[in-house]
Short mmCIF file of C-alpha atoms in Angstrom, two decimals:
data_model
loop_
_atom_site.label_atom_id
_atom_site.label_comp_id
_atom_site.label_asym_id
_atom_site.label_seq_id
_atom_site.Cartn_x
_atom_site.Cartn_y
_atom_site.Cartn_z
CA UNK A 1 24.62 -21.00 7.57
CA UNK A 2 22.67 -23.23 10.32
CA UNK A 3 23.42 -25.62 12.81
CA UNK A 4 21.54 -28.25 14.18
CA UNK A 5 20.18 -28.21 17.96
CA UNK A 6 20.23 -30.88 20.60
CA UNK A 7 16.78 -31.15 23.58
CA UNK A 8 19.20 -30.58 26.16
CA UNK A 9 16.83 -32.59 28.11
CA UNK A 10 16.64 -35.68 26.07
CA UNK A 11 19.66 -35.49 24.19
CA UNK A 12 17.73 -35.90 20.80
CA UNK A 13 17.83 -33.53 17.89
CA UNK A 14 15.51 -30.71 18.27
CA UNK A 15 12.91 -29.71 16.04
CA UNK A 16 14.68 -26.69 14.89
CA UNK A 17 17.78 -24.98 14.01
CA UNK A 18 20.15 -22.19 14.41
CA UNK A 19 20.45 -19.44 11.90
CA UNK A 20 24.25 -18.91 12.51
CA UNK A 21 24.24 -14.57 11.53
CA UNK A 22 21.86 -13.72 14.56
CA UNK A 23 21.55 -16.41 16.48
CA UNK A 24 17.58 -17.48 15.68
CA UNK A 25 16.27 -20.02 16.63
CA UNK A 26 13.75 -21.29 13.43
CA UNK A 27 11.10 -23.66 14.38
CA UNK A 28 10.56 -26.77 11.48
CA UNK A 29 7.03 -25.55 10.98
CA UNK A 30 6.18 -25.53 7.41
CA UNK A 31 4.35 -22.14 6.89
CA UNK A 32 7.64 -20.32 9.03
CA UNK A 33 9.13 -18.57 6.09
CA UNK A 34 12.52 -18.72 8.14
CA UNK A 35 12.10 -22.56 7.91
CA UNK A 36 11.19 -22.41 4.16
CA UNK A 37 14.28 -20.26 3.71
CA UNK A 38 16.23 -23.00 5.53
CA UNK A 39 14.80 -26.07 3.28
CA UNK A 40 15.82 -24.01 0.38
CA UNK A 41 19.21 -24.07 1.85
CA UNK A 42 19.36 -27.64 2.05
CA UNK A 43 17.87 -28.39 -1.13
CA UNK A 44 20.33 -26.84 -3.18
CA UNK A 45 23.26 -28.83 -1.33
CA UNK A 46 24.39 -27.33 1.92
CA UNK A 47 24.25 -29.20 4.63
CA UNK A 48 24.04 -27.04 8.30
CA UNK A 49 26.65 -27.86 11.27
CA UNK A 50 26.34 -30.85 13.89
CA UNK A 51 24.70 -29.82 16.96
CA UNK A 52 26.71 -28.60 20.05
CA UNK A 53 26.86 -31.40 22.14
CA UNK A 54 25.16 -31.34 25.59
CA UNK A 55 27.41 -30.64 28.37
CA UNK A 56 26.56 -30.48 31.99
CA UNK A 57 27.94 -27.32 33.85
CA UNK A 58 29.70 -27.21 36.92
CA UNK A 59 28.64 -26.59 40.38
CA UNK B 1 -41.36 -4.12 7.39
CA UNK B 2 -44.63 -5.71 7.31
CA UNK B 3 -44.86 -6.09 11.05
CA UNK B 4 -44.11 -2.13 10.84
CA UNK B 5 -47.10 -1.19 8.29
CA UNK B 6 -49.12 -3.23 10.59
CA UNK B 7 -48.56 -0.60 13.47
CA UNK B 8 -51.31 0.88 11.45
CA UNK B 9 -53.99 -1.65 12.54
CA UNK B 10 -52.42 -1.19 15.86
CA UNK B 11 -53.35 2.20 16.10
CA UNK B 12 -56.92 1.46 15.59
CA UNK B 13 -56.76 -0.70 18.65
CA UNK B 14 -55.99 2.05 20.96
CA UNK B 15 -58.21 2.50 23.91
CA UNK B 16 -60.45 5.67 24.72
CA UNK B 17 -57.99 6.79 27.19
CA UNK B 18 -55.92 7.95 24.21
CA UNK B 19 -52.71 7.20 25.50
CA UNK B 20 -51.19 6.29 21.89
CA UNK B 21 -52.37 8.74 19.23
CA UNK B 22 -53.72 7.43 15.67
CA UNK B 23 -51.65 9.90 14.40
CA UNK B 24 -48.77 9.61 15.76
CA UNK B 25 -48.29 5.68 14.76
CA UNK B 26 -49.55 6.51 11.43
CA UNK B 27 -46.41 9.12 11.31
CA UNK B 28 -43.99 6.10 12.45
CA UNK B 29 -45.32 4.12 9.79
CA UNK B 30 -44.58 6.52 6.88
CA UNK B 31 -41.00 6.65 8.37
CA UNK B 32 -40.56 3.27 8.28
CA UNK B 33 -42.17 3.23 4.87
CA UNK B 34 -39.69 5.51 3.83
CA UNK B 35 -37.04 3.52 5.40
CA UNK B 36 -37.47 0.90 2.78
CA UNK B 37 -35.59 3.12 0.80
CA UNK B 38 -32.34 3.09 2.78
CA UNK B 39 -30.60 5.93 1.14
CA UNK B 40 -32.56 8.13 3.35
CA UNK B 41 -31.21 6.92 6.55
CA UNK B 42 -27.74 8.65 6.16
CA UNK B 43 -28.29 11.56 3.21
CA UNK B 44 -27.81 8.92 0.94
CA UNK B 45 -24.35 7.99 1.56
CA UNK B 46 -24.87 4.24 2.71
CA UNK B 47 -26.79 2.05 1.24
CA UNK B 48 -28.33 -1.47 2.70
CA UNK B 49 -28.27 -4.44 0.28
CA UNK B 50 -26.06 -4.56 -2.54
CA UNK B 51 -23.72 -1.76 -1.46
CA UNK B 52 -21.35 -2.42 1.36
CA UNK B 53 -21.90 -0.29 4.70
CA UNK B 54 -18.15 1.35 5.77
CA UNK B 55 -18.80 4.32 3.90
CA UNK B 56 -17.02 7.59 4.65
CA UNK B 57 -14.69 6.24 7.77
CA UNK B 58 -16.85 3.82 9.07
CA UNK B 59 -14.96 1.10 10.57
CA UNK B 60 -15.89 -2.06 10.08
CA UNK B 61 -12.92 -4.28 9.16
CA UNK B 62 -12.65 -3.50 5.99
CA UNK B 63 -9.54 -2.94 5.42
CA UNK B 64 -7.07 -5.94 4.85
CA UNK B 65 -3.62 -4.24 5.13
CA UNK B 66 -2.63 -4.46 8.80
CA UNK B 67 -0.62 -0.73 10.07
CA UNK B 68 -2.00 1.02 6.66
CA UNK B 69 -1.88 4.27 8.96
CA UNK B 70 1.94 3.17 9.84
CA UNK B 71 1.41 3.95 13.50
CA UNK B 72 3.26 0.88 14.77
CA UNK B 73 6.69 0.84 14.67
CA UNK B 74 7.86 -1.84 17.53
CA UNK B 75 11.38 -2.36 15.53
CA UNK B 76 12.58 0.92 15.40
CA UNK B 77 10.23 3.17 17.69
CA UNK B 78 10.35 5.73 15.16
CA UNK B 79 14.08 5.69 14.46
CA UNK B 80 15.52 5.52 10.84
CA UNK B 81 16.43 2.08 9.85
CA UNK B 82 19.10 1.48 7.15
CA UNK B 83 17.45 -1.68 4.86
CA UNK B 84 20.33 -4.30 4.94
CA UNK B 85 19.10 -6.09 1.67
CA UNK B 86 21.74 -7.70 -0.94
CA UNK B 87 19.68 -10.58 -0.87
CA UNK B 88 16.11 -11.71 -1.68
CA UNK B 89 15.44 -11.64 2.17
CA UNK B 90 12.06 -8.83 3.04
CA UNK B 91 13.45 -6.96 5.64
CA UNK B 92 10.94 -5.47 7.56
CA UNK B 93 10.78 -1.72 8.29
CA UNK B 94 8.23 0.05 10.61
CA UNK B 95 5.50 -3.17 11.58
CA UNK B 96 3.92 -5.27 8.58
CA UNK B 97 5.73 -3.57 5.98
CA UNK B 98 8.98 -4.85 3.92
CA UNK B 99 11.64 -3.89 1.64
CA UNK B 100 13.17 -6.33 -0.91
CA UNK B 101 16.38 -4.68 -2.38
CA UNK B 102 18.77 -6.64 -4.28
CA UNK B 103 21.26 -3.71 -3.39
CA UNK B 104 22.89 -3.41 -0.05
CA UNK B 105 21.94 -0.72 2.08
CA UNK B 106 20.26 1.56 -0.73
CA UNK B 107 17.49 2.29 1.29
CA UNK B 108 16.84 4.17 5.18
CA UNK B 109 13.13 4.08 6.44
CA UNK B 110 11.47 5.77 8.91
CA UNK B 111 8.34 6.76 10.77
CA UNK B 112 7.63 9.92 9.80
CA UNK B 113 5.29 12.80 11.07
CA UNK B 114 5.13 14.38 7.67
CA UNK B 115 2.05 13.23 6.97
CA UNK B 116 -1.48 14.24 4.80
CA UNK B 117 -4.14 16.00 6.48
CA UNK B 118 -5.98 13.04 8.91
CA UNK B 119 -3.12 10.91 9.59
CA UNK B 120 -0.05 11.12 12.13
CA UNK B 121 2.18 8.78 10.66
CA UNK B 122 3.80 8.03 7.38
CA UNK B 123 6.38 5.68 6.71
CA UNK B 124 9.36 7.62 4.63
CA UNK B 125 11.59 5.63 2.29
CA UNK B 126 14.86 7.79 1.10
CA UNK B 127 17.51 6.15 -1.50
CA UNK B 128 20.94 6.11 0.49
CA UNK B 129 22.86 4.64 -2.33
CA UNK B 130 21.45 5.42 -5.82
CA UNK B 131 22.01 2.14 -8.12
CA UNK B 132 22.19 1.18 -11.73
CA UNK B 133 19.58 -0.61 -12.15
CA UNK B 134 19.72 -4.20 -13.56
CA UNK B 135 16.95 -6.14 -15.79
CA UNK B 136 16.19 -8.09 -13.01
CA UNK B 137 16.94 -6.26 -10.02
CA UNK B 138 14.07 -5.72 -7.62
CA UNK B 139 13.29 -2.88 -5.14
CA UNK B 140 10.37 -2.63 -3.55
CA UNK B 141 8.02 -1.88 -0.94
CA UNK B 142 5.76 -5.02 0.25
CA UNK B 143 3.14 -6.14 2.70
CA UNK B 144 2.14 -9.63 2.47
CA UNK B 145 -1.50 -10.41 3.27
CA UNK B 146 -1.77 -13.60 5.43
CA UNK B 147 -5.05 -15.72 3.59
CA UNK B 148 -6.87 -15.65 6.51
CA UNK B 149 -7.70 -12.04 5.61
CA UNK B 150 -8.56 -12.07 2.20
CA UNK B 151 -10.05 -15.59 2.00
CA UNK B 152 -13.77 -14.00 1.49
CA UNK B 153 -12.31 -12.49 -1.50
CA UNK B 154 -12.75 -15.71 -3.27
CA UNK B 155 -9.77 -15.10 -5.90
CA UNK B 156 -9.26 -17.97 -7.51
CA UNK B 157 -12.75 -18.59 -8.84
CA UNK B 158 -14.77 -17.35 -10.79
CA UNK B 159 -16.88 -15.31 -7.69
CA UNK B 160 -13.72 -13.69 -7.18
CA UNK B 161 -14.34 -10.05 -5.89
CA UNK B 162 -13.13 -6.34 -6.82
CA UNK B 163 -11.02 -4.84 -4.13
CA UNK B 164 -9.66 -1.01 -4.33
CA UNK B 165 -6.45 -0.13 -2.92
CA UNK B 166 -6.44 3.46 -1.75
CA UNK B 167 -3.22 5.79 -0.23
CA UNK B 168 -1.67 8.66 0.14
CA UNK B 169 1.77 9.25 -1.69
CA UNK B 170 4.39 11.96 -1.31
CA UNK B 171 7.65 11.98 -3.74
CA UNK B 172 10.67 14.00 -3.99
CA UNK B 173 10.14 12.77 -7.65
CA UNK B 174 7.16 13.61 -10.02
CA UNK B 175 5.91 10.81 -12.76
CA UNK B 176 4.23 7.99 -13.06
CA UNK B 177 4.93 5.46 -10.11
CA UNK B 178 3.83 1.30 -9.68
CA UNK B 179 3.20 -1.35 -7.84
CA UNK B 180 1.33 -4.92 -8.35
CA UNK B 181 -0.76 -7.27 -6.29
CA UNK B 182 0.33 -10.96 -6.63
CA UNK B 183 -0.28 -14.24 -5.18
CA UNK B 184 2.69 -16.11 -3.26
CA UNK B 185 3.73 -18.50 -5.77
CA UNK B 186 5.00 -15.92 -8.23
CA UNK B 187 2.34 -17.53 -11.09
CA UNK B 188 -0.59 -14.44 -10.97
CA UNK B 189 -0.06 -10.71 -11.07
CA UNK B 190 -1.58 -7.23 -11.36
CA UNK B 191 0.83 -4.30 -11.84
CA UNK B 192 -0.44 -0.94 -11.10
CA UNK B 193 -0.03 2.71 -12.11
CA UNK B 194 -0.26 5.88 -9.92
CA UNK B 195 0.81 9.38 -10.51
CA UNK B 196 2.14 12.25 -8.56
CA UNK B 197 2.20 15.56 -10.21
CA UNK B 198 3.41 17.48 -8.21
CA UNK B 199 7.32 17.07 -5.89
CA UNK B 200 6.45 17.07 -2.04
CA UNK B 201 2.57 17.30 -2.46
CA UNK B 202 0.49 14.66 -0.92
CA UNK B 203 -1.55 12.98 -3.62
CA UNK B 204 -4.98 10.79 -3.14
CA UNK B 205 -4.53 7.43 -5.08
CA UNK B 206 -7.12 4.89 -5.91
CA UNK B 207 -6.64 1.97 -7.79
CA UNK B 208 -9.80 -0.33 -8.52
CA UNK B 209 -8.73 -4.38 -9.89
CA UNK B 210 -11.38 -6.56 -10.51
CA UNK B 211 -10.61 -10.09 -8.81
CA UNK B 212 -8.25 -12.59 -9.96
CA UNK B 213 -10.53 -15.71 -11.13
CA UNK B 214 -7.21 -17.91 -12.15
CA UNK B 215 -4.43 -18.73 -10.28
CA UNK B 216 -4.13 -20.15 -6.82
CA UNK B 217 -4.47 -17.91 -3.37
CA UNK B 218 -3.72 -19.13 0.01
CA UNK B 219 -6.42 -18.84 2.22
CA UNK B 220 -5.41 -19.91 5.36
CA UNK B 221 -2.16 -18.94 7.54
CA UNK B 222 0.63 -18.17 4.80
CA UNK B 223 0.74 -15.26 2.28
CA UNK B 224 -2.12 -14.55 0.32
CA UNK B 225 -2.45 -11.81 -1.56
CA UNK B 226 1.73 -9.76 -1.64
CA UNK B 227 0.93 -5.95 -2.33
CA UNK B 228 4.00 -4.23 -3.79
CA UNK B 229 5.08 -0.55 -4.34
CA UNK B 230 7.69 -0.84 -6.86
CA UNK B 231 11.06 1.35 -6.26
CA UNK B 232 13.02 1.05 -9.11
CA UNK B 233 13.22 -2.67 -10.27
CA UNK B 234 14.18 -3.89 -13.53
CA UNK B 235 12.87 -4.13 -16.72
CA UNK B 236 12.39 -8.12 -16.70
CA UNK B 237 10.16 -7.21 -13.52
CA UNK B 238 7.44 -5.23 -15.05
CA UNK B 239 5.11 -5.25 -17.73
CA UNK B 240 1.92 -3.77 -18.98
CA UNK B 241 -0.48 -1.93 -16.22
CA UNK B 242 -4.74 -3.14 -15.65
CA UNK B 243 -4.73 -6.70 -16.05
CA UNK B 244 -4.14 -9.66 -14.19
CA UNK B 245 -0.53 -12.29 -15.77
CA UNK B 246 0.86 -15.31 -15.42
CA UNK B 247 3.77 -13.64 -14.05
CA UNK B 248 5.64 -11.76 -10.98
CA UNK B 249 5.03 -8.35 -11.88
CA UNK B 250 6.56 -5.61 -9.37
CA UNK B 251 5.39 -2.86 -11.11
CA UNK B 252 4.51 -1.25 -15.06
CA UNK B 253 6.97 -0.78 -17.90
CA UNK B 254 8.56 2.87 -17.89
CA UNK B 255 7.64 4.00 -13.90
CA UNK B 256 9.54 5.81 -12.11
CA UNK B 257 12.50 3.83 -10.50
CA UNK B 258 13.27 5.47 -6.62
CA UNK B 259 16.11 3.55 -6.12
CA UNK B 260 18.33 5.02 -8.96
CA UNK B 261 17.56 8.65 -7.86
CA UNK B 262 20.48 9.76 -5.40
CA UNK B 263 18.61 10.90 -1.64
CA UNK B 264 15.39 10.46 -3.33
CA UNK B 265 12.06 10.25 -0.84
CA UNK B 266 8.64 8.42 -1.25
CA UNK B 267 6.11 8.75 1.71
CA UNK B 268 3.02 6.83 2.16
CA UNK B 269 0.39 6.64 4.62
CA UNK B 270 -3.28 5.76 4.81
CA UNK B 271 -3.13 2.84 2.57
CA UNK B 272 -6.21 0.54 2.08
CA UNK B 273 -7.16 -2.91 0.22
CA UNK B 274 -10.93 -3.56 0.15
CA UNK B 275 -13.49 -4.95 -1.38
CA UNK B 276 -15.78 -3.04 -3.61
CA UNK B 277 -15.22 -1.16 -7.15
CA UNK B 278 -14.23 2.61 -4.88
CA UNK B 279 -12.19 3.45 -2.45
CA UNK B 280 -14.08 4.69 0.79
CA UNK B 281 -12.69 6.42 3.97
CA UNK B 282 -9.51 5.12 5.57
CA UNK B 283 -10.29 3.19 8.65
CA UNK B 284 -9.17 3.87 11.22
CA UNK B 285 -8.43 1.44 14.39
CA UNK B 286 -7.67 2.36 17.57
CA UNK B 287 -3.79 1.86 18.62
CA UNK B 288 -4.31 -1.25 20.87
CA UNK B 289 -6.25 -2.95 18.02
CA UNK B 290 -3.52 -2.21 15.53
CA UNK B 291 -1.11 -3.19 17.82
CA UNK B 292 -2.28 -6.29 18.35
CA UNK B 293 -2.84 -7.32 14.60
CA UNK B 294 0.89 -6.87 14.13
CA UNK B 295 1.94 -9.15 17.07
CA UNK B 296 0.19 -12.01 15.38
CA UNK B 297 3.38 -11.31 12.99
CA UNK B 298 6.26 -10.17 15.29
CA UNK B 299 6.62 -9.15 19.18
CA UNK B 300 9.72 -8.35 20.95
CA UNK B 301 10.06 -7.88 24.81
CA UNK B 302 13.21 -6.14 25.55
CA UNK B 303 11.46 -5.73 29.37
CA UNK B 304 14.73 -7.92 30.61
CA UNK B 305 13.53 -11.35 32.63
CA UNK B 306 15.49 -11.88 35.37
CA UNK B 307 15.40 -16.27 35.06
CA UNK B 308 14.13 -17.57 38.44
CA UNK B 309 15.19 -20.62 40.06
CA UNK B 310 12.92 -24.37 39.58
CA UNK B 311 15.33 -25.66 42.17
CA UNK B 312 18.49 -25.25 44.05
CA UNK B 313 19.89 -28.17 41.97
CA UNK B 314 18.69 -27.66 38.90
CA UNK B 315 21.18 -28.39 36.27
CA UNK B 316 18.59 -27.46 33.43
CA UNK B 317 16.81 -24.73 34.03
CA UNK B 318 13.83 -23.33 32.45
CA UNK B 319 10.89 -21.51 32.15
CA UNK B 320 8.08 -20.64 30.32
CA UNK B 321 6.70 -17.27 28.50
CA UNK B 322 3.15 -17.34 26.90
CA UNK B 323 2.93 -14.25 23.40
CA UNK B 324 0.62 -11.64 24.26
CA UNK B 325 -0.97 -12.92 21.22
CA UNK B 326 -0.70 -16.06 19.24
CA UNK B 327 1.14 -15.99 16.62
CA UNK B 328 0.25 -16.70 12.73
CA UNK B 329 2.62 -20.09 12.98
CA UNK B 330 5.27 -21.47 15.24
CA UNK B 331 7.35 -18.22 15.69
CA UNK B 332 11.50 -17.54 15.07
CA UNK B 333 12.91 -17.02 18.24
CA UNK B 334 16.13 -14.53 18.97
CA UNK B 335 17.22 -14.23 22.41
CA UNK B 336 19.16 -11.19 24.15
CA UNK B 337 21.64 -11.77 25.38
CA UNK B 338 23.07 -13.91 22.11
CA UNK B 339 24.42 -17.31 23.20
CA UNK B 340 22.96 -19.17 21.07
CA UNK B 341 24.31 -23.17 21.61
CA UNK B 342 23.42 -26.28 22.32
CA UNK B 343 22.54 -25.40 26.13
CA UNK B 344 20.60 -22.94 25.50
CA UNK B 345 17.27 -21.88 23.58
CA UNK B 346 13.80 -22.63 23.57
CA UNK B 347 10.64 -25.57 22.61
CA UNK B 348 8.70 -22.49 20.88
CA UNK B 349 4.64 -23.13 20.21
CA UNK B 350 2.71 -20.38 18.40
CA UNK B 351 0.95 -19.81 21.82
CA UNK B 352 4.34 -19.03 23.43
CA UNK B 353 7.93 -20.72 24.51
CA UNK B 354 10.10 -22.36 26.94
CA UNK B 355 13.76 -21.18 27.10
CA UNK B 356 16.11 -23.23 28.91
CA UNK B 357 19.34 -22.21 30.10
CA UNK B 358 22.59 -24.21 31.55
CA UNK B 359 25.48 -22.66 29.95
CA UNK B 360 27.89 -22.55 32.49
CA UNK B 361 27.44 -22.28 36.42
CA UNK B 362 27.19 -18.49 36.53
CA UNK B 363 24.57 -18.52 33.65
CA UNK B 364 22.52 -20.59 36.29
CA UNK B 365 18.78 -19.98 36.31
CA UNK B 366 18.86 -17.98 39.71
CA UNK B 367 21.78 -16.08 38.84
CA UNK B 368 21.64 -12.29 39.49
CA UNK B 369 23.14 -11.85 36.29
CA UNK B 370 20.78 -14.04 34.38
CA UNK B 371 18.63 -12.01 32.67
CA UNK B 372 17.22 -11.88 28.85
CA UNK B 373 15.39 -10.55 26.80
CA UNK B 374 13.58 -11.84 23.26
CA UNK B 375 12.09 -11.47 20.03
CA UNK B 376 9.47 -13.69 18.30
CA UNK B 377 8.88 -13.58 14.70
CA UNK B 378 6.10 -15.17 12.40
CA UNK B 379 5.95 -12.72 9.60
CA UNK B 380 4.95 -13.76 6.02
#
């Protein structure tokens, strides 16, 4: 399971996701093997969680 | 050597004062002479021309497989690792090496100081959960080759060269064990066949395979050439030993299979891939060297980083680490503590990364109790 990731600067989605079991971080760059584990994922139908949405913490 | 049989002429030219001796030059030119025939420089054990220098344990780069000696061990400094596995994940062990297992937790690994004479490290693999094994169940030992390193190889074409893989192997088991070399899109493969005779006895191996001229190898930053040790997979996975397929061999019809022997052990150390038609002294690199070779692939840092403060009002913090060495692509990042959210993470480069951090107020950059650690993986 993934989830997408928000620039918590920008607000835009990042160019990576989350790897839900530990936590990674994966990097879209096409010779990562995490990331080529990840488009497998995807390609046979699942579809990773929305991105936590950006909050701003308190003082 | 013609400007060296000249010396001869030069010797004529000497002045009276006979500071430089006819004889003496005429000496250094039936060395040199001799010298043609390079044999005699080293007792005939390294040749010049044809023959590849690296004899005996010279080092010179030779060999491909990164942590053959299996002295680096940044995962587990040394301590025995149970292999996950239940999936087609590689799961690696002690640095650059990997164990697929379609069982869960059938395999521990460790570092190990039993060892064959010349070596201080081993890497141990003992079957926790002996399994019934399945046609196409796989269990083995693999490290992939990034292209990079075997792109002079020139598999692929019809230059392609021979390469000898050489090790040491040490079995609670006697028999006949394999393993395969294969490219990374499962299409090409060469399964292999090594014996050990004798239970707990080191044992020299050699294996000689003449270079793959089908198929396609990568040559640049992704896997190249996958050397396997089989440990017990399935019939569907292996086939017939000494020539290259069009298939995904893991090892050779009938071989021993590890991973259905209860507590069984395989050790090996001092393995080698290079080029040439025999095996030749294990080279040996010095730690720092080998060290670095594996961090293109995977460093940690648990040193915890205490996050500094940009600026008093900072509501997104962050900060910037550069690898010790760059990495083979952009990396997978894991941070320590695990919080891992929309607020937190990091832009990651394969040069190094920027983590950012704005949780929650005490999770501030600045905080005393803001600290972390990291890993950063790029392995094949």
């Amino acid at each position: 399971m993934y989830k997408l990731v928000k620039n918590p600067f920008t607000g835009e989605l990042a160019n990576q996701v989350i790897r839900i079991e530990d936590g990674a971080y994966i990097p879209f760059a096409s010779a990562n093997t995490d990331y080529q584990a990840y488009l497998k994922w995807v390609a046979e139908g699942n579809t990773p969680l929305p991105a936590d949405e950006i909050t701003t913490p308190s003082a | 050597m013609t400007q060296a049989l000249n010396l001869a002429n030069l010797a004529n030219s000497v002045n009276s004062s006979g500071q430089l001796a006819g004889s003496a030059v005429n000496g250094a030119v039936a060395s040199a002479t001799n010298a043609t025939n390079a044999t005699n420089l080293t007792g005939g054990t390294c040749t010049i021309g044809t023959t590849q220098l690296g004899a005996g344990n010279a080092s010179i780069m030779k060999n491909r497989i990164i942590n053959g000696a299996m002295v680096i061990d940044q995962r587990n400094a040394g301590a025995s690792y149970t292999v996950p596995g239940g999936n087609s994940s590689a799961y690696y062990t002690i640095d650059r090496w990997s164990i697929q297992s379609i069982g869960s937790n059938v395999f521990t690994t460790q570092q190990s100081s039993t060892v064959p004479v010349g070596f201080s490290t081993s890497l141990k693999i003992t079957v926790a959960s002996a399994q019934s094994i399945g046609s196409s169940d796989y269990y083995e030992l693999q490290q992939p080759i990034e292209g990079y390193n075997i792109a002079d190889m020139q598999w692929g074409t019809a230059n392609a060269k021979t390469v000898t893989l050489s090790f040491w192997a040490y079995s609670s088991l006697t028999g006949t064990f394999s393993g395969s070399l294969r490219n990374s899109d499962a299409s090409r493969s060469y399964a292999f066949t090594y014996s050990i005779a004798s239970a707990n006895t080191w044992t020299y191996c050699t294996v000689t395979i003449a270079g793959d001229t089908s198929g396609t190898w990568q040559t640049t930053n992704s896997t190249g050439i996958i050397l396997g040790f089989d440990l017990g997979s399935g019939s569907s996975r292996k086939g017939s030993a000494g020539s290259w397929q069009s298939s995904n061999l893991y090892g050779v019809t009938g071989s021993v299979t590890l991973a259905s022997n209860a507590s069984a052990t395989l050790y090996l150390a001092g393995v080698q891939l290079e080029v040439g038609s025999s095996a030749t002294g294990f080279e040996y690199r010095q730690y720092g060297q080998e060290l670095a070779l594996c961090q293109r692939y995977y460093e940690p840092n648990y040193n915890w980083i205490i996050l500094a403060a940009q600026t008093s009002n900072l509501s997104n913090g962050s900060f910037n680490i550069g690898f010790l060495v760059q990495k083979r692509d952009v990396p997978t990042m894991t941070f320590y503590p695990n919080t891992a959210g929309g607020t937190q993470g990091a832009f990651t480069t394969n040069t190094g990364f920027i983590y950012y951090d704005n949780t929650n107020a005490t999770k501030q950059l600045g905080s005393s109790s803001n600290t972390i650690a990291w890993k950063a993986s790029a392995e094949l």
